[in-house]
Backbone as a ProteinNet text record, in pm:
[ID]
protein_1_A
[PRIMARY]
DALLAGEHAARIDAARVVTAGHSYGANTAMLVVGAQVQRDGRALDLRDARFAAAMLLSAPPFYGEADPRRVLAPVAVPTLPVTATEDVIRIPGYWSGADDRLAVFDAIGSPQKWLAVFKGGSHSIFTDRVATGGVELNQQVKMATQALSLAFLQRVFGRSEAPLRGWAERFAPIVARYAEAAPG
[TERTIARY]
-182.1	-237	-213.6	-89.7	-55.9	-135.3	-146.8	-219.3	-367.3	-428	-570.3	-599.7	-497.3	-515	-455.1	-391.7	-320.5	-407	-340	-409.2	-494.9	-466.6	-543.9	-646.5	-666	-754.8	-895.9	-945.9	-1082.2	-1095.8	-986.2	-988.3	-971.6	-953.1	-928.2	-1052.4	-1094.4	-1204.9	-1145	-1158.2	-1095.5	-1148.2	-1260.5	-1315	-1254.8	-1173.3	-1115.3	-963.1	-902.4	-756.9	-703.9	-606.9	-549.2	-400.1	-346.9	-203.1	-144.5	-21.3	48.8	196.4	263.9	406.2	470.6	600.9	680.5	778.1	790.2	883.8	858.9	959.4	934.6	835.5	818.3	710.9	575	565.8	442.2	419.1	528.5	514	456.2	505.2	452	303.8	268.6	127.6	43.6	94.5	19.2	3.7	106	96.7	-12.3	-24.7	-124.4	-266.2	-281.1	-417.1	-447.5	-361.8	-398.4	-302.7	-199.3	-103.5	-44.6	-23.8	29.4	149.2	260.8	382.5	408.3	484.1	522.1	665.6	688.9	823.3	834.8	939	962	839.3	771.2	656.3	527.8	527.7	408.1	366.2	236.2	183.6	190.7	248.3	251	127.1	44.6	-76.2	-57.3	-30.9	-6.9	-121.3	-232.6	-345	-395.7	-425	-482.8	-613.4	-724.1	-856.6	-891.1	-811.9	-840.5	-811	-732.8	-700.2	-810.7	-864.4	-977.8	-935.5	-811.8	-763.8	-611.6	-552	-405.5	-362.8	-260.9	-197	-53.7	-17.4	109	193.3	299.2	388	506.6	522.4	635.8	648.1	538.1	537	605.7	716.4	781.1	710.3	732.5	679	751.3	693.1	755.2	875.9	990.7	1115.8	1104.4	1141.3	1139.1	1005.4	906.3	774.2	755.3	728.9	720.3	585.8	478.9	345.3	277.6	280.6	219.7	69.5	1.4	-143.4	-172	-91.6	-112.3	-90.8	8.8	42	-63.2	-110.3	-194.6	-343.7	-384.4	-527.3	-606.3	-550	-626.5	-649.4	-582.9	-601.8	-741.3	-826.6	-965.4	-1007.3	-921.7	-957.6	-930.8	-995.1	-964.1	-815	-755.9	-610.7	-574	-470.1	-421.7	-271.2	-228	-86.1	-51.5	61.6	109.5	254.4	289.1	423.8	458	569.5	612.9	677.2	679.1	731.5	879.6	951.1	1093.8	1118.8	1020.3	1027.9	1104.7	1236.4	1324.6	1402.1	1401.8	1477.6	1608.4	1718.8	1852.1	1929	1929.7	2011.7	2096.2	2209.2	2294.1	2217.4	2219.3	2152.9	2004.3	1949.3	1805.7	1777.8	1701.9	1656.5	1508.1	1433.5	1288.9	1244.4	1187.2	1140.7	999.1	959.2	825.8	716.3	742.4	641.9	607.1	698.7	669.3	562.6	563.1	461.2	322.9	320.5	194.3	145.4	237.5	201.2	141.8	191.7	135.6	-10.1	-35.4	-173	-263.1	-217.8	-298.3	-328.6	-234.8	-248.9	-333.4	-352.2	-430.3	-573	-623.2	-754.5	-872.6	-851.9	-962.7	-1041	-1172.6	-1252.2	-1251.1	-1197	-1183.7	-1036.1	-983	-842.2	-825.3	-732.9	-701	-550.8	-505.1	-362.4	-330.6	-224.1	-174.3	-28	5.9	143.5	182.8	285.1	334.1	436	445.8	544.9	682	782.3	918.2	935.8	988.8	1004.6	1119.5	1110.4	1211.6	1149.8	1221.7	1170.8	1164.3	1250.5	1256.6	1178.2	1101.6	1029.8	925.9	879.8	778	837.4	970.3	1036.3	1054.8	1127.5	1152.2	1262.8	1320.6	1422	1353.8	1412.3	1345	1385.3	1483.7	1530	1517.4	1490.3	1483.7	1371.2	1403.8	1307.6	1301	1379.9	1379.2	1312.6	1372.9	1324.7	1180.3	1149.5	1014	912.6	944.5	853	834.4	940.3	933.7	825.2	825.8	726.4	586.1	575	444.4	387.5	472.4	428	386.3	460	422.7	287.4	265.1	137.4	23.7	47.4	-54.6	-82.9	20.9	3	-74.8	-48.8	-124.3	-272.5	-301	-439.8	-504.6	-428.8	-479.9	-511.3	-423.7	-445.5	-573.4	-592.9	-713.8	-837.6	-830.6	-943.4	-976.5	-873	-891.1	-964	-919.7	-982.8	-1127.7	-1153.4	-1290.3	-1379.1	-1326.3	-1401.8	-1424	-1319.9	-1328.4	-1424.7	-1422.9	-1504.7	-1636.1	-1674.9	-1808	-1840.8	-1741.3	-1772.7	-1802.9	-1721	-1742.8	-1661.7	-1722.5	-1651.8	-1588.8	-1635.6	-1594.5	-1443.5	-1378.5	-1234.9	-1152.5	-1184.2	-1109.3	-1142.5	-1268.6	-1310.6	-1241	-1215.2	-1153.9	-1002.9	-942.6	-800.4	-713.1	-732.4	-644.2	-647.1	-762.4	-771.6	-701.6	-718.5	-656.3	-504.3	-445.7	-300.4	-251.3	-330.6	-300.7	-159.1	-100.1	34	142.1	120.4	223.6	177.6	56.4	3	20.8	89.4	107.5	-9	-61.9	-173.1	-251.6	-381.4	-469.2	-569.9	-583.5	-675.9	-759	-879.4	-971.7	-1039.2	-1044.7	-1121.2	-1209.9	-1319.1	-1405.4	-1551.7	-1629.1	-1770.2	-1842.8	-1938.5	-2025.1	-1955
-297.1	-303	-440.9	-489.9	-619.8	-731.8	-726.4	-829.8	-831	-713.7	-706.3	-736.9	-737.1	-770.2	-906.4	-970.6	-1094.4	-1218.1	-1331.6	-1460.7	-1492.7	-1430.4	-1456.3	-1347.5	-1256.3	-1142	-1183.4	-1290.4	-1334.5	-1378.9	-1412.9	-1458.8	-1344.3	-1222.4	-1107.1	-1019.7	-987	-893.7	-753.8	-685.4	-554.5	-449.1	-473.7	-379.3	-402.1	-505.1	-538.6	-547.1	-455.7	-452.6	-367.8	-421.8	-357.8	-339.4	-229.1	-206.1	-226.2	-272.9	-292.4	-267.9	-225	-204	-189.7	-212.4	-198.4	-83.1	1.1	111.6	204.9	227.3	315.9	254.4	123.3	60.1	102.9	127.9	181.1	323.8	400.9	534.6	524.7	429.5	410.1	374.1	284.8	246.9	370.1	456.2	576.7	670	680.2	765.8	717.8	586.9	537.7	540.2	564.5	579.9	725.2	818.2	958	1053.1	1003.7	1095.4	1186.8	1312.7	1408.4	1480.6	1470.6	1540.8	1655	1751.4	1865.6	1845.3	1860.6	1856.7	1967.7	2047.5	2160.5	2250.5	2271	2360.3	2304.6	2176.3	2113.4	1994.8	1976.4	1858.4	1740.5	1631.2	1509.2	1427.5	1402.2	1323.3	1189.5	1084.9	950.8	855.7	909	826.6	739	614.1	517.4	470.6	511.9	484.8	336.2	249.8	106.1	45.7	114	58.8	92.3	-11.1	3.9	15.7	-16.4	-11.8	-18.3	10.3	7.6	-50.5	-135.9	-189	-136.7	-70.5	1.5	-53.7	-122.1	-179.2	-85.2	-36.6	49.5	171	240.5	354.5	476.2	520.4	642.7	765	881.2	1002.6	1025.8	1107.7	1135.8	1226.6	1180.5	1253.6	1389	1493.8	1628	1698.8	1632.5	1692.8	1723.1	1847.9	1890.1	1861.3	1856.9	1843.5	1715.6	1609.1	1483.6	1496	1584.1	1599.7	1652.3	1746.8	1799.6	1689.6	1605.9	1498.4	1387.8	1350.8	1231.6	1258.2	1383.3	1414.4	1364.4	1366.7	1318.4	1166.7	1090.8	945.3	916.7	856.7	836.2	689.9	597.4	454.9	397.2	287.2	220.7	187.2	213.9	204.6	133.5	50.2	-23.9	-4.6	93.4	103.4	4.6	-62	-158.3	-123.7	-123.7	-88.7	-162	-124.7	-182.3	-71.7	-89.8	15.3	41.8	-54.1	-36	-25.6	22.6	39.2	167.8	156.6	271.7	252.3	357.6	356.4	430.4	361.8	420.6	399.6	502	496.7	624	623.3	743	868.5	965.9	1092.5	1095.3	985.1	981.6	891.5	944.6	868	892.2	788.3	799.8	702.1	755.5	671.4	620.4	530.6	470.7	575.5	686.6	792.2	849.2	841.6	886.1	798.4	668.8	579.1	616.5	658	699.2	830.1	919	1044.8	1018.2	918	879.9	837.1	751.8	707.5	827.7	915.4	1031.8	1120.3	1132.1	1223.8	1168.8	1039.6	980.1	1033.1	1079.4	1142.1	1047.2	922.1	827.9	818.7	817.3	796.1	649.7	563.3	422	387.4	384.9	349	277.1	183.2	103.4	108.5	97.3	99.9	-15.7	-87.8	-191.4	-162.6	-163.8	-142.3	-261.7	-332.4	-446.9	-402.7	-477.1	-450.7	-495.5	-409.5	-446.9	-441	-547.2	-556.6	-475.5	-441.7	-363.4	-316.2	-233.4	-187.9	-303.6	-399.9	-510.8	-633.7	-624.5	-743	-792.9	-705.4	-744.2	-797.3	-804.1	-852.8	-1003.7	-1061.3	-1205	-1244.7	-1149	-1180.8	-1249.7	-1357.5	-1439.3	-1408.4	-1321.8	-1298	-1153	-1059.8	-920.3	-900.3	-828.5	-807.8	-923.4	-1026.5	-1145.9	-1261.1	-1377.4	-1492.6	-1527.5	-1539.2	-1578.1	-1468.4	-1344.3	-1234.4	-1217.8	-1235.2	-1221.4	-1312.1	-1437	-1531.3	-1496.5	-1453.9	-1416.2	-1294.4	-1196	-1075.3	-1108.2	-1193.5	-1231.7	-1303.4	-1393.1	-1463.7	-1365.6	-1275.7	-1177.4	-1080.4	-1041.6	-950	-1017.8	-1144.3	-1218.9	-1223.7	-1253.6	-1258.2	-1119.6	-1016.2	-879.5	-839.7	-873.8	-840.3	-904.1	-1029.6	-1099.1	-1037.2	-1008.4	-947	-809.3	-732.2	-601.1	-614.6	-707.9	-727.7	-774.6	-861.5	-906.1	-789	-700.7	-582.5	-486	-455.6	-358.2	-404.5	-532.3	-582	-644.3	-612.2	-642.1	-784.4	-868.6	-1007.9	-1026.2	-961.8	-977.2	-874	-818.9	-727.9	-802.3	-921.7	-995.3	-1021.6	-1069	-1097.3	-974	-860.3	-738.8	-690.8	-701.1	-659.9	-742.9	-871.2	-958.1	-973	-909.9	-930.1	-885.7	-765.5	-712.1	-798.6	-849	-936.1	-1069.7	-1122.4	-1250.6	-1243.4	-1128.7	-1114.5	-1018	-1000	-902.9	-911.8	-1029.9	-1034.6	-962.3	-945	-880	-745.4	-702.7	-576.8	-466	-358.9	-242.3	-144.8	-137.2	-43.2	-91.6	-75.7	-100.6	13.8	79.8	192.7	177.1	229.3	221.7	356.8	404.2	523.6	483.7	417.3	366.3	392.3	443.6	466.4	334.4	339.9	226.1	112.2
-2072.9	-2206.6	-2267.7	-2255.1	-2314.1	-2247	-2116.1	-2043.3	-2081	-2087.6	-2119.2	-2265.4	-2349.9	-2491.5	-2526.4	-2429.2	-2455.4	-2451.9	-2454.7	-2463.2	-2341.4	-2227.3	-2105	-2075.4	-2166.5	-2145	-2104.2	-2160.6	-2129.2	-1984	-1920.4	-1780.7	-1681.6	-1730.8	-1645.1	-1638.5	-1517.6	-1498.4	-1500.3	-1611	-1628.5	-1531.7	-1468.5	-1369.2	-1231.1	-1216.9	-1086.6	-1092.5	-1161.7	-1171.4	-1055.2	-985.7	-867.2	-889.7	-843.4	-849.3	-710.9	-706.7	-579.3	-602.2	-497.4	-508.8	-373.3	-369.5	-247.9	-266.2	-165.9	-162.7	-281.2	-365.5	-479.2	-576.9	-573.2	-650.4	-597.7	-466.7	-408.8	-457.7	-474.7	-532.7	-673.8	-752.2	-886.9	-879.5	-788.4	-771.8	-737.2	-648.5	-612.6	-732.2	-815.4	-934.3	-1029.8	-1049.4	-1144.9	-1089.4	-957.3	-902.5	-867.9	-910.2	-899.9	-831.3	-764.5	-701.1	-807.6	-770.4	-867.2	-808.3	-876.1	-836.4	-934.2	-887.5	-970.8	-1018.3	-1144.8	-1200.4	-1303.3	-1288.7	-1380	-1390.6	-1275	-1271	-1328.5	-1361.9	-1418.6	-1333.5	-1322.1	-1253.9	-1350.7	-1304	-1384.7	-1350.5	-1447	-1425.3	-1495.4	-1416.4	-1471.3	-1437.2	-1390.5	-1347	-1461	-1425.7	-1519.2	-1456.9	-1513.5	-1457.1	-1449.7	-1510.6	-1505.1	-1368.6	-1286.1	-1154.7	-1055	-993	-902	-756	-723.6	-585.4	-587	-469.4	-459.1	-325	-329.3	-208.8	-206.9	-97.6	-88.6	25.2	-6.9	94	114.6	236.9	273.5	182.1	159.9	67.6	128.2	68.4	116.9	60.1	121.7	59.5	-71.9	-156.2	-285	-264.8	-308.1	-293.2	-362.7	-292.2	-349.3	-337.1	-282.4	-263.3	-114.5	-82.3	57.5	122.4	45.3	101.1	52	133.3	87.4	62	133	110.4	-30.2	-76.3	-211.2	-314.9	-290.8	-385	-381.9	-263.5	-248.8	-236.6	-221.6	-212.9	-334.1	-454.4	-570.1	-573.9	-489.9	-488.6	-433.4	-514.6	-476.3	-469.1	-508.8	-506.5	-367.8	-331.3	-205.2	-199.2	-83	-69.5	60.2	53.4	169.1	185.1	264	297.9	410.6	396.7	496	527.4	656.1	697.7	827.4	887.6	1014.5	1098.4	1228.1	1316.6	1293.4	1236.9	1208.3	1057.7	986.6	841.1	811	808.9	788.7	658.2	576.2	451	477.1	452.2	467.4	337.6	254.4	133.7	132.6	67.4	68.6	27.9	115.7	88	117.8	169.3	195.9	314.9	409.1	525	538.6	561.8	577.7	685.1	792.1	902.3	882.2	970.5	962.3	972.4	1040.4	1050.5	912.7	817.8	681.6	616.8	646.9	592.5	648.3	775	836.6	774.4	742.6	676.3	538.6	469.7	340	358.9	455.1	482.8	510.6	599.5	636.3	516.4	422.8	309.5	195.1	188.4	79.1	86.1	-27.9	-32.5	-33.9	-59.1	-68.9	61.9	53.6	174.6	219.1	135	168.8	174.5	297.4	313.2	445.7	443.4	560.3	580	703.4	734.5	828.2	797.9	887.4	917.4	1046.2	1091	1176.5	1133.7	1209.4	1313	1420.9	1525.7	1476.7	1495.3	1457	1307.1	1251.6	1107.7	1052.8	925.5	856.1	725.2	651.9	522.6	422	437.2	341.6	384	490.8	540.3	439.9	351.4	253.7	123.5	115.1	-5.6	2.7	-92.9	-92	5.8	74.3	175.7	292.9	343	444.3	588.2	607.1	743.9	789.2	697.2	739.1	840.2	946.4	1053	1150.9	1127.8	1212.1	1140.4	1144.9	1067.7	1102.7	1231.4	1271.8	1236.7	1272.5	1242.9	1092.8	1016.3	871.4	814.7	852	801	849.5	974.9	1029.4	955.6	929.5	859.6	717.1	651.3	514.7	513.3	607.3	614.4	646.5	740.7	778.1	663.7	589.8	476.5	364.9	343.1	242.8	282	407.8	455	446.5	480.9	474.2	330.2	238.2	97.4	45.1	75.4	31.5	96.7	226.9	297.3	238.8	206.1	144.4	11.3	-71.4	-201.6	-187.4	-90.3	-66.9	-24.8	57	101.5	-14.1	-88.7	-197.3	-305.9	-336.9	-446	-398.8	-274.7	-225.7	-190.8	-179.3	-146.1	1.9	88.3	231.5	308.7	412	501.2	618.9	647.7	767.2	774.9	668.5	682.5	719.4	662.3	694.5	835.2	871.3	1005.5	1113.5	1087.6	1187.8	1175.7	1075.9	1050.3	1166.8	1218.4	1323.3	1448.9	1483.2	1600.9	1574.4	1455.9	1420.4	1431.2	1393.6	1393.9	1502.9	1606.4	1712.8	1769.7	1788.9	1848.5	1766.5	1637.2	1555.5	1497.8	1531	1477.8	1580.2	1539.6	1626.4	1610.9	1490.1	1464.3	1343.3	1352.6	1239.7	1237.2	1125.3	1114.6	988.6	997.3	886.7	870.4	749.4	715.8	599.4	630.1	524.6	562	468.7	498.9	524	614	641.2	700.6
[MASK]
++++++++++++++++++++++++++++++++++++++++++++++++++++++++++++++++++++++++++++++++++++++++++++++++++++++++++++++++++++++++++++++++++++++++++++++++++++++++++++++++++++++++++++++++++++++++

């Protein structure tokens, strides 16, 4: 609200606002694009229709929710989950393996979704830490994620399909899996 009403509002295309987040920030991003969780017997609807797409880095399933499909089926905007084969969350009382990130992708209801899984890595490889997942791989993943994000935005906003179509081949040495569920 503040950004769209602030001094730079004229420079922002309000029809092209995208949300992104890492880990529980990705959960927040999913909530604002339509994910619905149950709390105290009520569905929490935090969807904000201004968001046109979502980029989800290392998105864990929603804690306390047994069925990710029920939670994520309402997500209808183009979505890009990104993870790594060693994307494991280890916090006291909670463990979440990389397969949970894949379950999030599968459960998202949008007919336009893409998934990128890097080889190796860690849960923190997408943060500002420069060595997690290995110093060399860390930098490669950050560069590839930056290119993927731009390609995703170009595809979603109709500028070009080519960068996204060629992304997996361009970064093949570090990509374990690339999947697309997008019409046309």
